[in-house]
Amino acid sequence: MELTTSRKETLFWTWWAAGTTSSVGSAVGAVALPLTALTVLDAGPFEMGLIAAASYLAWLVIGLPAGVFVQRLPLRGVQVGADLARAAAVGSVPLAWWWGWLSVPQLVAVALVVSFANVVFDVANATFLPEIVERERLQARNSLVSATHAATQLGGPSVGGFCVQLFGPVATVLVDAASFVVSAALLRTLPARGGRVRAGTGPAWGLIREGWWFVVRHPVMGPGMWTATAVNFVCGAQLAVYPLYLVRELHAPAGLVGLLLAAEGVGSLVGAALTARITGRLGSARALVWAGFAAVAGAALVPVGAGWPAFVAFAAGNVVFAGGVVVLSVTTRTYRQIASPPDLLPRVMATVRFVSWGAIPVGGLVAGALAGALDGRTTLWLFAAATLAAPLALVLSPVRRLRDLTDFQETSRAGDFQETSRASDFQEAPGAGDFQDARSAGDFREKPRAGDFQGTPRDGGELLHSSGGVDVGHV
């Protein structure tokens, strides 16, 4: 049954409230969990990398079939079940500490449980949004979600650092667990399925393969996915190294760690606010390239300096990096939701996240090993250089010849695309007009925070913002 416009409006705000509550709790947990590992369990560089890698391992294990699972199951049930599983896993940390059983292996196990729950939740969440938002409003809603995410990441880490100083890192983790419970209660009021996405039929492997080739052969989504993969590889490293770098090398107290991580929220908020203006002035395709180079500059600024200048450089680099990732994520996510056939959307989202989010644990493990052999600062320099792969993936693709992403026409067959000779020849698809030329509002997001063991891009994107995912994820 089709949902009415007024009903969709009500459902969207319920969905938004659930995500915002979870995001606030996770912003607090992003500070509390890594500090628990560092200060309570005295975790080393490799152990921090192992925890960060476990947070995203599920994308490599069930990332591709997750799209088929979500398409065949009630979206509401998937989201609620995942929220409750995450609440139980995170809530086990203070219980184990109380009983004297808390250990690094348990934090790894918690990260694994949360990781598997994140996979199905994120694919379901990204699929659900187009069901409750009109196509012509999808871009604006994605920007609102990104701006909300940025606001929570701006204040959440500071609150988390303050709570850690008052109550200790372990007790502060309870805030994150409670946020998942509230989110589940709100999501429980949503319909099981809105009607836009039909359950997939046929062998699961055939459905997975169809989604894979649709993305890989797409002249816009394909390069966007590889850009997201490059950024998320770097983000995985930042998730593992940021807490170590701030606490062990810069000797930042818990409260200052929270403030420095909150700088990501400033960049995300600015990026979300300016995305429409940037893509409208430059064009969505050109904006992606420039945003990629901005992310490189931000990553290179993070490890500069010593003492208080280092804190300033870290915050400034975080702001610039986050702003670039927001533009990348919002732009590519909105295009993907509009350009993908409804029946393919869950598998498209799963494919992109399987590849891009699968790079996060690899980055975390590599960074953990490098930081142990070298140091945190040198490791961050190396991964800043690796960030160059993100804009290069776009520059070396057909995207470099476009002004707007929608200058490519999609034909009726998946994987068969036709490039128009000039932007003016583009025949606008329903709801795609917001991406066009200077008339565009072009809101095409960002990444999780450093040490966020839950590791979900809370605004629904694939680009992960490590200071605080792209799909990048989330880029």
XYZ file of N, CA and C in Angstrom, residues 24-254:
693
model
N 23.616 10.715 19.074
C 24.104 11.390 20.286
C 24.786 10.385 21.209
N 24.131 9.240 21.433
C 24.719 8.227 22.294
C 26.034 7.707 21.753
N 26.106 7.503 20.461
C 27.326 6.980 19.864
C 28.450 7.999 19.873
N 28.104 9.288 19.789
C 29.122 10.330 19.886
C 29.774 10.313 21.265
N 28.974 10.045 22.286
C 29.521 9.910 23.637
C 30.347 8.628 23.749
N 29.815 7.538 23.199
C 30.537 6.276 23.224
C 31.828 6.303 22.434
N 31.900 7.178 21.415
C 33.103 7.286 20.603
C 34.290 7.754 21.419
N 34.036 8.457 22.501
C 35.100 8.884 23.413
C 35.291 7.845 24.517
N 34.187 7.323 25.054
C 34.261 6.436 26.209
C 34.891 5.078 25.897
N 34.535 4.491 24.742
C 35.029 3.151 24.437
C 36.540 3.100 24.203
N 37.105 3.961 23.348
C 38.569 3.900 23.194
C 39.322 4.255 24.465
N 38.772 5.180 25.256
C 39.435 5.505 26.523
C 39.341 4.348 27.512
N 38.279 3.547 27.412
C 38.201 2.333 28.227
C 39.334 1.383 27.866
N 39.550 1.204 26.561
C 40.633 0.320 26.126
C 41.996 0.851 26.535
N 42.194 2.164 26.396
C 43.506 2.751 26.653
C 43.812 2.898 28.136
N 42.848 3.409 28.904
C 43.130 3.755 30.300
C 42.771 2.659 31.295
N 41.747 1.864 30.975
C 41.339 0.804 31.904
C 42.087 -0.495 31.615
N 42.258 -0.815 30.319
C 42.881 -2.077 29.935
C 44.300 -1.919 29.409
N 44.772 -0.657 29.302
C 46.135 -0.371 28.835
C 46.408 -1.035 27.487
N 45.470 -0.893 26.553
C 45.624 -1.490 25.226
C 46.770 -0.835 24.463
N 47.508 -1.626 23.694
C 48.613 -1.130 22.886
C 48.165 -0.778 21.480
N 49.086 -0.305 20.623
C 48.726 0.103 19.263
C 48.077 -1.012 18.446
N 48.666 -2.222 18.500
C 48.093 -3.306 17.713
C 46.716 -3.698 18.228
N 46.534 -3.693 19.547
C 45.223 -4.028 20.120
C 44.171 -3.003 19.722
N 44.562 -1.714 19.682
C 43.631 -0.683 19.225
C 43.275 -0.898 17.758
N 44.272 -1.276 16.965
C 43.998 -1.571 15.559
C 43.109 -2.774 15.385
N 43.289 -3.785 16.245
C 42.467 -4.994 16.178
C 41.012 -4.682 16.514
N 40.803 -3.854 17.542
C 39.436 -3.470 17.917
C 38.783 -2.680 16.785
N 39.531 -1.735 16.223
C 38.991 -0.935 15.121
C 38.656 -1.812 13.923
N 39.529 -2.785 13.620
C 39.280 -3.681 12.483
C 38.053 -4.547 12.719
N 37.895 -5.042 13.962
C 36.733 -5.882 14.283
C 35.431 -5.121 14.107
N 35.488 -3.806 14.244
C 34.287 -2.992 14.128
C 33.705 -3.012 12.715
N 34.512 -3.397 11.736
C 34.054 -3.346 10.348
C 34.227 -4.663 9.600
N 34.680 -5.691 10.313
C 34.942 -6.970 9.667
C 33.703 -7.555 9.017
N 32.532 -7.315 9.607
C 31.298 -7.911 9.085
C 31.007 -7.480 7.656
N 31.483 -6.287 7.261
C 31.244 -5.855 5.877
C 31.932 -6.783 4.890
N 33.074 -7.349 5.282
C 33.761 -8.291 4.411
C 33.103 -9.668 4.428
N 32.453 -9.997 5.542
C 31.879 -11.336 5.698
C 30.470 -11.423 5.109
N 29.603 -10.472 5.459
C 28.208 -10.553 4.994
C 27.777 -9.294 4.243
N 28.729 -8.457 3.858
C 28.374 -7.204 3.195
C 27.550 -7.383 1.934
N 27.955 -8.301 1.054
C 27.224 -8.494 -0.199
C 25.853 -9.145 0.007
N 25.757 -10.273 0.717
C 24.427 -10.885 0.894
C 23.487 -10.060 1.758
N 24.005 -9.062 2.486
C 23.127 -8.248 3.330
C 22.038 -7.571 2.513
N 22.354 -7.160 1.295
C 21.342 -6.518 0.452
C 20.182 -7.436 0.139
N 20.485 -8.720 -0.106
C 19.427 -9.700 -0.387
C 18.628 -9.977 0.879
N 19.323 -10.121 2.034
C 18.619 -10.367 3.295
C 17.631 -9.249 3.588
N 18.110 -8.022 3.474
C 17.269 -6.864 3.784
C 16.080 -6.789 2.845
N 16.294 -7.115 1.571
C 15.209 -7.038 0.604
C 14.125 -8.070 0.884
N 14.477 -9.152 1.551
C 13.522 -10.224 1.800
C 12.920 -10.197 3.197
N 13.405 -9.294 4.065
C 12.923 -9.224 5.440
C 12.226 -7.895 5.692
N 11.357 -7.826 6.697
C 10.722 -6.542 7.036
C 11.779 -5.537 7.483
N 11.783 -4.371 6.850
C 12.801 -3.370 7.162
C 12.748 -2.964 8.634
N 11.535 -2.777 9.161
C 11.403 -2.363 10.561
C 11.987 -3.412 11.500
N 11.658 -4.680 11.248
C 12.163 -5.740 12.108
C 13.682 -5.829 12.083
N 14.267 -5.620 10.907
C 15.723 -5.651 10.790
C 16.347 -4.525 11.605
N 15.790 -3.321 11.495
C 16.348 -2.168 12.200
C 16.209 -2.311 13.717
N 15.024 -2.713 14.176
C 14.795 -2.861 15.613
C 15.683 -3.963 16.189
N 15.749 -5.098 15.512
C 16.577 -6.199 15.993
C 18.049 -5.817 16.075
N 18.520 -5.084 15.073
C 19.920 -4.662 15.079
C 20.192 -3.692 16.227
N 19.261 -2.771 16.477
C 19.431 -1.823 17.586
C 19.521 -2.547 18.929
N 18.656 -3.510 19.142
C 18.655 -4.255 20.409
C 19.924 -5.091 20.565
N 20.406 -5.661 19.468
C 21.653 -6.438 19.535
C 22.825 -5.534 19.904
N 22.842 -4.331 19.337
C 23.928 -3.400 19.648
C 23.840 -2.922 21.100
N 22.617 -2.691 21.568
C 22.451 -2.267 22.963
C 22.972 -3.337 23.922
N 22.664 -4.604 23.639
C 23.109 -5.693 24.509
C 24.633 -5.824 24.492
N 25.232 -5.702 23.309
C 26.681 -5.855 23.203
C 27.414 -4.733 23.936
N 27.014 -3.491 23.674
C 27.676 -2.356 24.317
C 27.408 -2.362 25.822
N 26.199 -2.730 26.221
C 25.865 -2.772 27.638
C 26.626 -3.822 28.415
N 27.181 -4.813 27.713
C 27.949 -5.847 28.407
C 29.285 -5.331 28.930
N 29.755 -4.203 28.367
C 31.064 -3.682 28.772
C 31.063 -3.238 30.240
N 30.147 -2.363 30.675
C 30.160 -1.987 32.092
C 29.827 -3.153 33.020
N 28.998 -4.100 32.562
C 28.688 -5.260 33.396
C 29.931 -6.113 33.629
N 30.681 -6.356 32.559
C 31.898 -7.160 32.690
C 32.924 -6.451 33.578
N 33.003 -5.137 33.446
C 33.935 -4.378 34.289
C 33.536 -4.482 35.763
N 32.228 -4.411 36.025
C 31.725 -4.498 37.395
C 32.083 -5.836 38.026
N 32.008 -6.900 37.230
C 32.314 -8.235 37.729
C 33.807 -8.569 37.667
N 34.612 -7.649 37.138
C 36.052 -7.881 37.054
C 36.477 -8.757 35.900
N 35.638 -8.862 34.859
C 35.938 -9.736 33.732
C 36.338 -8.978 32.466
N 36.290 -7.668 32.477
C 36.523 -6.898 31.253
C 37.942 -7.108 30.734
N 38.058 -7.309 29.415
C 39.359 -7.546 28.792
C 39.337 -7.043 27.362
N 40.501 -6.940 26.773
C 40.589 -6.536 25.370
C 39.870 -7.541 24.461
N 40.021 -8.864 24.672
C 39.262 -9.803 23.831
C 37.751 -9.557 23.895
N 37.230 -9.156 25.065
C 35.796 -8.870 25.109
C 35.459 -7.648 24.274
N 36.297 -6.611 24.319
C 36.032 -5.434 23.491
C 36.070 -5.800 22.009
N 36.961 -6.709 21.642
C 36.992 -7.189 20.255
C 35.696 -7.923 19.926
N 35.232 -8.770 20.868
C 33.980 -9.503 20.650
C 32.796 -8.560 20.550
N 32.761 -7.552 21.414
C 31.690 -6.551 21.348
C 31.713 -5.846 20.004
N 32.909 -5.470 19.553
C 33.038 -4.800 18.266
C 32.538 -5.682 17.130
N 32.788 -7.001 17.212
C 32.327 -7.924 16.172
C 30.806 -8.023 16.149
N 30.191 -8.162 17.333
C 28.728 -8.255 17.393
C 28.092 -6.982 16.835
N 28.598 -5.852 17.285
C 28.063 -4.583 16.816
C 28.285 -4.434 15.321
N 29.430 -4.910 14.842
C 29.748 -4.823 13.422
C 28.730 -5.574 12.567
N 28.387 -6.801 12.966
C 27.416 -7.575 12.185
C 26.027 -6.930 12.248
N 25.665 -6.390 13.414
C 24.382 -5.699 13.516
C 24.368 -4.437 12.664
N 25.514 -3.758 12.602
C 25.597 -2.547 11.793
C 25.353 -2.811 10.316
N 25.876 -3.928 9.829
C 25.750 -4.228 8.402
C 24.294 -4.265 7.979
N 23.500 -5.092 8.669
C 22.101 -5.215 8.266
C 21.321 -3.936 8.576
N 21.667 -3.254 9.683
C 20.967 -2.017 10.026
C 21.236 -0.937 8.991
N 22.490 -0.741 8.613
C 22.834 0.339 7.697
C 22.217 0.155 6.322
N 22.237 -1.074 5.821
C 21.626 -1.332 4.512
C 20.122 -1.106 4.583
N 19.480 -1.578 5.669
C 18.040 -1.379 5.833
C 17.706 0.098 5.990
N 18.530 0.820 6.748
C 18.265 2.233 6.994
C 18.361 3.049 5.717
N 19.409 2.802 4.923
C 19.577 3.537 3.676
C 18.483 3.189 2.670
N 17.977 1.959 2.731
C 16.899 1.538 1.832
C 15.565 2.123 2.270
N 15.394 2.295 3.570
C 14.111 2.746 4.094
C 13.844 4.226 3.794
N 14.888 5.048 3.795
C 14.690 6.490 3.618
C 13.940 6.841 2.331
N 14.303 6.302 1.154
C 13.545 6.647 -0.054
C 12.092 6.188 -0.025
N 11.753 5.253 0.876
C 10.369 4.798 0.980
C 9.487 5.806 1.697
N 10.093 6.658 2.527
C 9.291 7.590 3.320
C 9.555 9.049 2.948
N 10.295 9.265 1.863
C 10.585 10.628 1.399
C 10.309 10.699 -0.093
N 9.588 11.740 -0.500
C 9.325 11.944 -1.925
C 10.648 12.174 -2.664
N 10.737 11.714 -3.914
C 11.982 11.812 -4.673
C 12.497 13.244 -4.750
N 11.569 14.188 -4.964
C 12.007 15.580 -5.114
C 12.515 16.185 -3.806
N 12.258 15.522 -2.680
C 12.711 16.034 -1.382
C 13.861 15.204 -0.815
N 14.277 14.181 -1.528
C 15.280 13.262 -1.003
C 16.603 13.963 -0.744
N 16.991 14.850 -1.647
C 18.249 15.558 -1.510
C 18.261 16.423 -0.251
N 17.176 17.160 -0.046
C 17.084 18.035 1.120
C 17.082 17.222 2.412
N 16.405 16.077 2.400
C 16.359 15.241 3.598
C 17.737 14.652 3.908
N 18.478 14.249 2.875
C 19.826 13.749 3.100
C 20.718 14.827 3.698
N 20.547 16.063 3.243
C 21.326 17.161 3.795
C 20.953 17.418 5.257
N 19.655 17.321 5.572
C 19.219 17.497 6.955
C 19.824 16.427 7.847
N 19.823 15.192 7.369
C 20.405 14.097 8.145
C 21.892 14.347 8.382
N 22.589 14.804 7.341
C 24.020 15.081 7.486
C 24.262 16.227 8.451
N 23.452 17.268 8.366
C 23.609 18.407 9.277
C 23.328 17.987 10.717
N 22.309 17.144 10.913
C 22.006 16.652 12.258
C 23.151 15.825 12.803
N 23.672 14.962 11.945
C 24.833 14.154 12.334
C 25.989 15.056 12.749
N 26.224 16.105 11.962
C 27.322 17.021 12.277
C 27.103 17.707 13.614
N 25.873 18.110 13.878
C 25.577 18.798 15.144
C 25.802 17.878 16.336
N 25.389 16.608 16.210
C 25.590 15.676 17.316
C 27.068 15.375 17.517
N 27.828 15.316 16.418
C 29.258 15.057 16.540
C 30.013 16.276 17.044
N 29.418 17.444 16.887
C 30.035 18.654 17.410
C 29.940 18.687 18.935
N 28.752 18.345 19.472
C 28.572 18.404 20.920
C 28.810 17.097 21.641
N 28.562 15.963 20.958
C 28.657 14.656 21.598
C 30.015 14.313 22.177
N 31.110 14.435 21.401
C 32.422 14.098 21.970
C 32.799 14.956 23.166
N 32.427 16.244 23.135
C 32.724 17.106 24.283
C 31.976 16.633 25.522
N 30.685 16.288 25.329
C 29.903 15.752 26.446
C 30.504 14.437 26.918
N 30.934 13.608 25.944
C 31.548 12.335 26.301
C 32.817 12.510 27.122
N 33.680 13.442 26.694
C 34.901 13.695 27.445
C 34.614 14.204 28.847
N 33.614 15.071 28.974
C 33.224 15.596 30.283
C 32.687 14.484 31.176
N 31.839 13.607 30.610
C 31.277 12.492 31.390
C 32.361 11.520 31.825
N 33.345 11.297 30.936
C 34.438 10.394 31.286
C 35.215 10.934 32.476
N 35.444 12.245 32.486
C 36.167 12.836 33.604
C 35.362 12.760 34.908
N 34.035 12.860 34.790
C 33.192 12.824 35.986
C 32.934 11.404 36.486
N 32.566 10.508 35.550
C 32.099 9.171 35.932
C 33.049 8.043 35.551
N 34.050 8.329 34.723
C 34.933 7.289 34.237
C 34.463 6.772 32.886
N 35.353 6.195 32.092
C 34.983 5.762 30.739
C 33.984 4.623 30.700
N 34.077 3.681 31.639
C 33.208 2.497 31.591
C 31.757 2.875 31.854
N 31.510 3.672 32.885
C 30.135 4.076 33.193
C 29.536 4.899 32.069
N 30.354 5.698 31.380
C 29.860 6.552 30.295
C 29.363 5.728 29.107
N 29.893 4.514 28.962
C 29.456 3.633 27.862
C 27.958 3.355 27.935
N 27.372 3.389 29.140
C 25.942 3.113 29.294
C 25.076 4.081 28.505
N 25.563 5.293 28.285
C 24.800 6.268 27.493
C 24.580 5.747 26.079
N 25.622 5.163 25.515
C 25.510 4.622 24.158
C 24.515 3.462 24.114
N 24.595 2.565 25.092
C 23.676 1.420 25.129
C 22.230 1.885 25.246
N 21.988 2.892 26.095
C 20.627 3.395 26.267
C 20.097 4.027 24.986
N 20.972 4.685 24.221
C 20.524 5.343 22.983
C 20.014 4.332 21.963
N 20.619 3.145 21.928
C 20.148 2.113 21.007
C 18.759 1.623 21.404
N 18.498 1.534 22.701
C 17.179 1.097 23.166
C 16.109 2.103 22.784
N 16.388 3.383 22.983
C 15.426 4.434 22.610
C 15.191 4.411 21.104
N 16.260 4.268 20.329
C 16.125 4.204 18.873
C 15.229 3.040 18.457
N 15.426 1.875 19.070
C 14.605 0.698 18.739
C 13.136 0.952 19.043
N 12.861 1.626 20.167
C 11.470 1.906 20.534
C 10.808 2.829 19.516
N 11.544 3.815 19.016
C 10.986 4.724 18.020
C 10.794 4.025 16.674
N 11.780 3.244 16.262
C 11.684 2.555 14.978
C 10.571 1.513 14.983
N 10.232 1.005 16.152
C 9.166 0.000 16.260
C 7.826 0.548 15.792
N 7.658 1.874 15.801
C 6.390 2.482 15.381
C 6.294 2.642 13.868
N 7.373 2.384 13.122
C 7.364 2.534 11.670
C 6.747 1.306 11.007
N 6.260 1.444 9.759
C 5.697 0.283 9.063
C 6.774 -0.738 8.747
N 6.369 -1.998 8.647
C 7.329 -3.065 8.358
C 7.967 -2.875 6.998
N 7.230 -2.400 6.034
C 7.754 -2.146 4.692
C 6.833 -1.144 4.020
N 7.411 -0.126 3.399
C 6.604 0.940 2.819
C 5.987 0.612 1.484
N 6.529 -0.344 0.755
C 5.928 -0.719 -0.514
C 6.757 -0.364 -1.721
N 7.824 0.446 -1.568
C 8.622 0.840 -2.724
C 9.546 -0.277 -3.176
N 10.100 -1.034 -2.226
C 11.030 -2.104 -2.530
C 10.325 -3.442 -2.408
N 10.313 -4.205 -3.487
C 9.688 -5.523 -3.463
C 10.709 -6.566 -3.041
N 10.217 -7.621 -2.414
C 11.112 -8.699 -2.000
C 11.752 -9.335 -3.220
N 13.060 -9.602 -3.135
C 13.765 -10.192 -4.257
C 13.375 -11.643 -4.450
N 13.350 -12.087 -5.707
C 13.047 -13.480 -6.030
C 14.206 -14.056 -6.825
N 14.330 -15.371 -6.768
C 15.408 -16.020 -7.495
C 16.556 -16.369 -6.562
N 17.564 -17.076 -7.116
C 18.720 -17.470 -6.297
C 19.430 -16.244 -5.719
N 19.863 -16.376 -4.489
C 20.510 -15.247 -3.822
C 21.761 -14.800 -4.568
N 22.571 -15.761 -5.057
C 23.812 -15.389 -5.728
C 23.529 -14.594 -6.998
N 22.465 -14.948 -7.709
C 22.116 -14.195 -8.913
C 21.724 -12.762 -8.588
N 20.988 -12.566 -7.497
C 20.606 -11.224 -7.082
C 21.822 -10.407 -6.644
N 22.734 -11.060 -5.922
C 23.955 -10.378 -5.497
C 24.773 -9.950 -6.714
N 24.921 -10.856 -7.677
C 25.706 -10.563 -8.872
C 25.102 -9.414 -9.669
N 23.774 -9.368 -9.740
C 23.107 -8.290 -10.463
C 23.420 -6.926 -9.846
N 23.347 -6.848 -8.511
C 23.675 -5.595 -7.837
C 25.131 -5.217 -7.999
N 26.015 -6.220 -7.934
C 27.455 -5.972 -8.074
C 27.776 -5.349 -9.436
N 27.294 -5.989 -10.504
C 27.634 -5.495 -11.838
C 26.965 -4.166 -12.148
N 25.810 -3.913 -11.566
C 25.171 -2.611 -11.768
C 26.068 -1.494 -11.264
N 26.654 -1.692 -10.082
C 27.520 -0.653 -9.500
C 28.850 -0.574 -10.229
N 29.504 -1.717 -10.421
C 30.853 -1.725 -10.995
C 30.869 -1.158 -12.413
N 29.828 -1.420 -13.208
C 29.799 -0.948 -14.586
C 29.224 0.450 -14.736
N 28.678 0.975 -13.658
C 28.069 2.304 -13.742
C 29.166 3.364 -13.838
N 29.092 4.278 -14.811
C 30.163 5.261 -15.014
C 30.266 6.297 -13.905
N 29.241 6.415 -13.062
C 29.288 7.364 -11.954
C 29.414 6.630 -10.621
N 28.560 5.641 -10.387
C 28.596 4.923 -9.114
C 29.894 4.140 -8.925
N 30.432 3.575 -9.995
C 31.672 2.808 -9.893
C 32.830 3.639 -9.361
N 33.191 4.745 -10.042
C 34.270 5.593 -9.512
C 33.971 6.126 -8.116
N 32.695 6.444 -7.852
C 32.333 6.908 -6.516
C 32.621 5.864 -5.462
N 32.385 4.586 -5.802
C 32.651 3.515 -4.853
C 34.148 3.388 -4.576
N 34.987 3.503 -5.608
C 36.432 3.393 -5.390
C 36.968 4.596 -4.619
N 36.371 5.755 -4.829
C 36.739 6.921 -4.025
C 36.408 6.675 -2.561
N 35.216 6.148 -2.321
C 34.802 5.837 -0.952
C 35.738 4.815 -0.319
N 36.167 3.842 -1.100
C 37.059 2.807 -0.591
C 38.391 3.402 -0.150
N 38.942 4.302 -0.958
C 40.213 4.941 -0.614
C 40.083 5.765 0.665
N 39.004 6.536 0.762
C 38.802 7.362 1.950
C 38.609 6.495 3.187
N 37.824 5.440 3.055
C 37.553 4.596 4.220
C 38.768 3.795 4.661
N 39.668 3.479 3.739
C 40.935 2.853 4.123
C 41.703 3.783 5.057
N 41.729 5.066 4.708
C 42.386 6.068 5.553
C 41.619 6.247 6.863
N 40.295 6.251 6.775
C 39.487 6.409 7.985
C 39.706 5.260 8.970
N 39.861 4.054 8.462
C 40.140 2.921 9.337
C 41.428 3.128 10.110
N 42.414 3.695 9.439
C 43.674 4.008 10.103
C 43.475 5.072 11.179
N 42.705 6.097 10.841
C 42.473 7.173 11.803
C 41.703 6.678 13.022
N 40.746 5.788 12.804
C 39.999 5.219 13.929
C 40.928 4.518 14.908
N 41.927 3.840 14.374
C 42.848 3.100 15.225
C 43.905 3.997 15.866
N 44.358 5.027 15.138
C 45.528 5.794 15.571
C 45.169 7.071 16.322
N 44.034 7.701 16.006
C 43.704 8.975 16.646
C 43.763 8.931 18.179
N 43.076 7.985 18.834
C 43.144 7.967 20.311
C 44.580 7.778 20.813
N 45.306 6.884 20.151
C 46.692 6.624 20.534
C 47.536 7.888 20.369
N 47.393 8.556 19.253
C 48.158 9.765 18.956
C 47.859 10.880 19.956
N 46.577 11.086 20.253
C 46.201 12.164 21.167
C 46.620 11.883 22.605
N 46.401 10.644 23.065
C 46.647 10.318 24.472
C 48.118 10.027 24.742
N 48.758 9.219 23.886
C 50.120 8.755 24.166
C 51.202 9.697 23.635
N 50.951 10.372 22.505
C 51.995 11.202 21.909
C 51.802 12.692 22.173
N 50.545 13.165 22.151
C 50.293 14.566 22.455
C 49.919 14.774 23.922
N 49.685 13.685 24.657
C 49.378 13.730 26.093
C 48.162 14.614 26.404
N 47.136 14.469 25.578
C 45.907 15.246 25.773
C 45.054 14.599 26.854
N 44.507 15.388 27.809
C 43.588 14.839 28.824
C 42.258 14.456 28.179
N 41.455 13.688 28.901
C 40.203 13.156 28.345
C 39.283 14.270 27.839
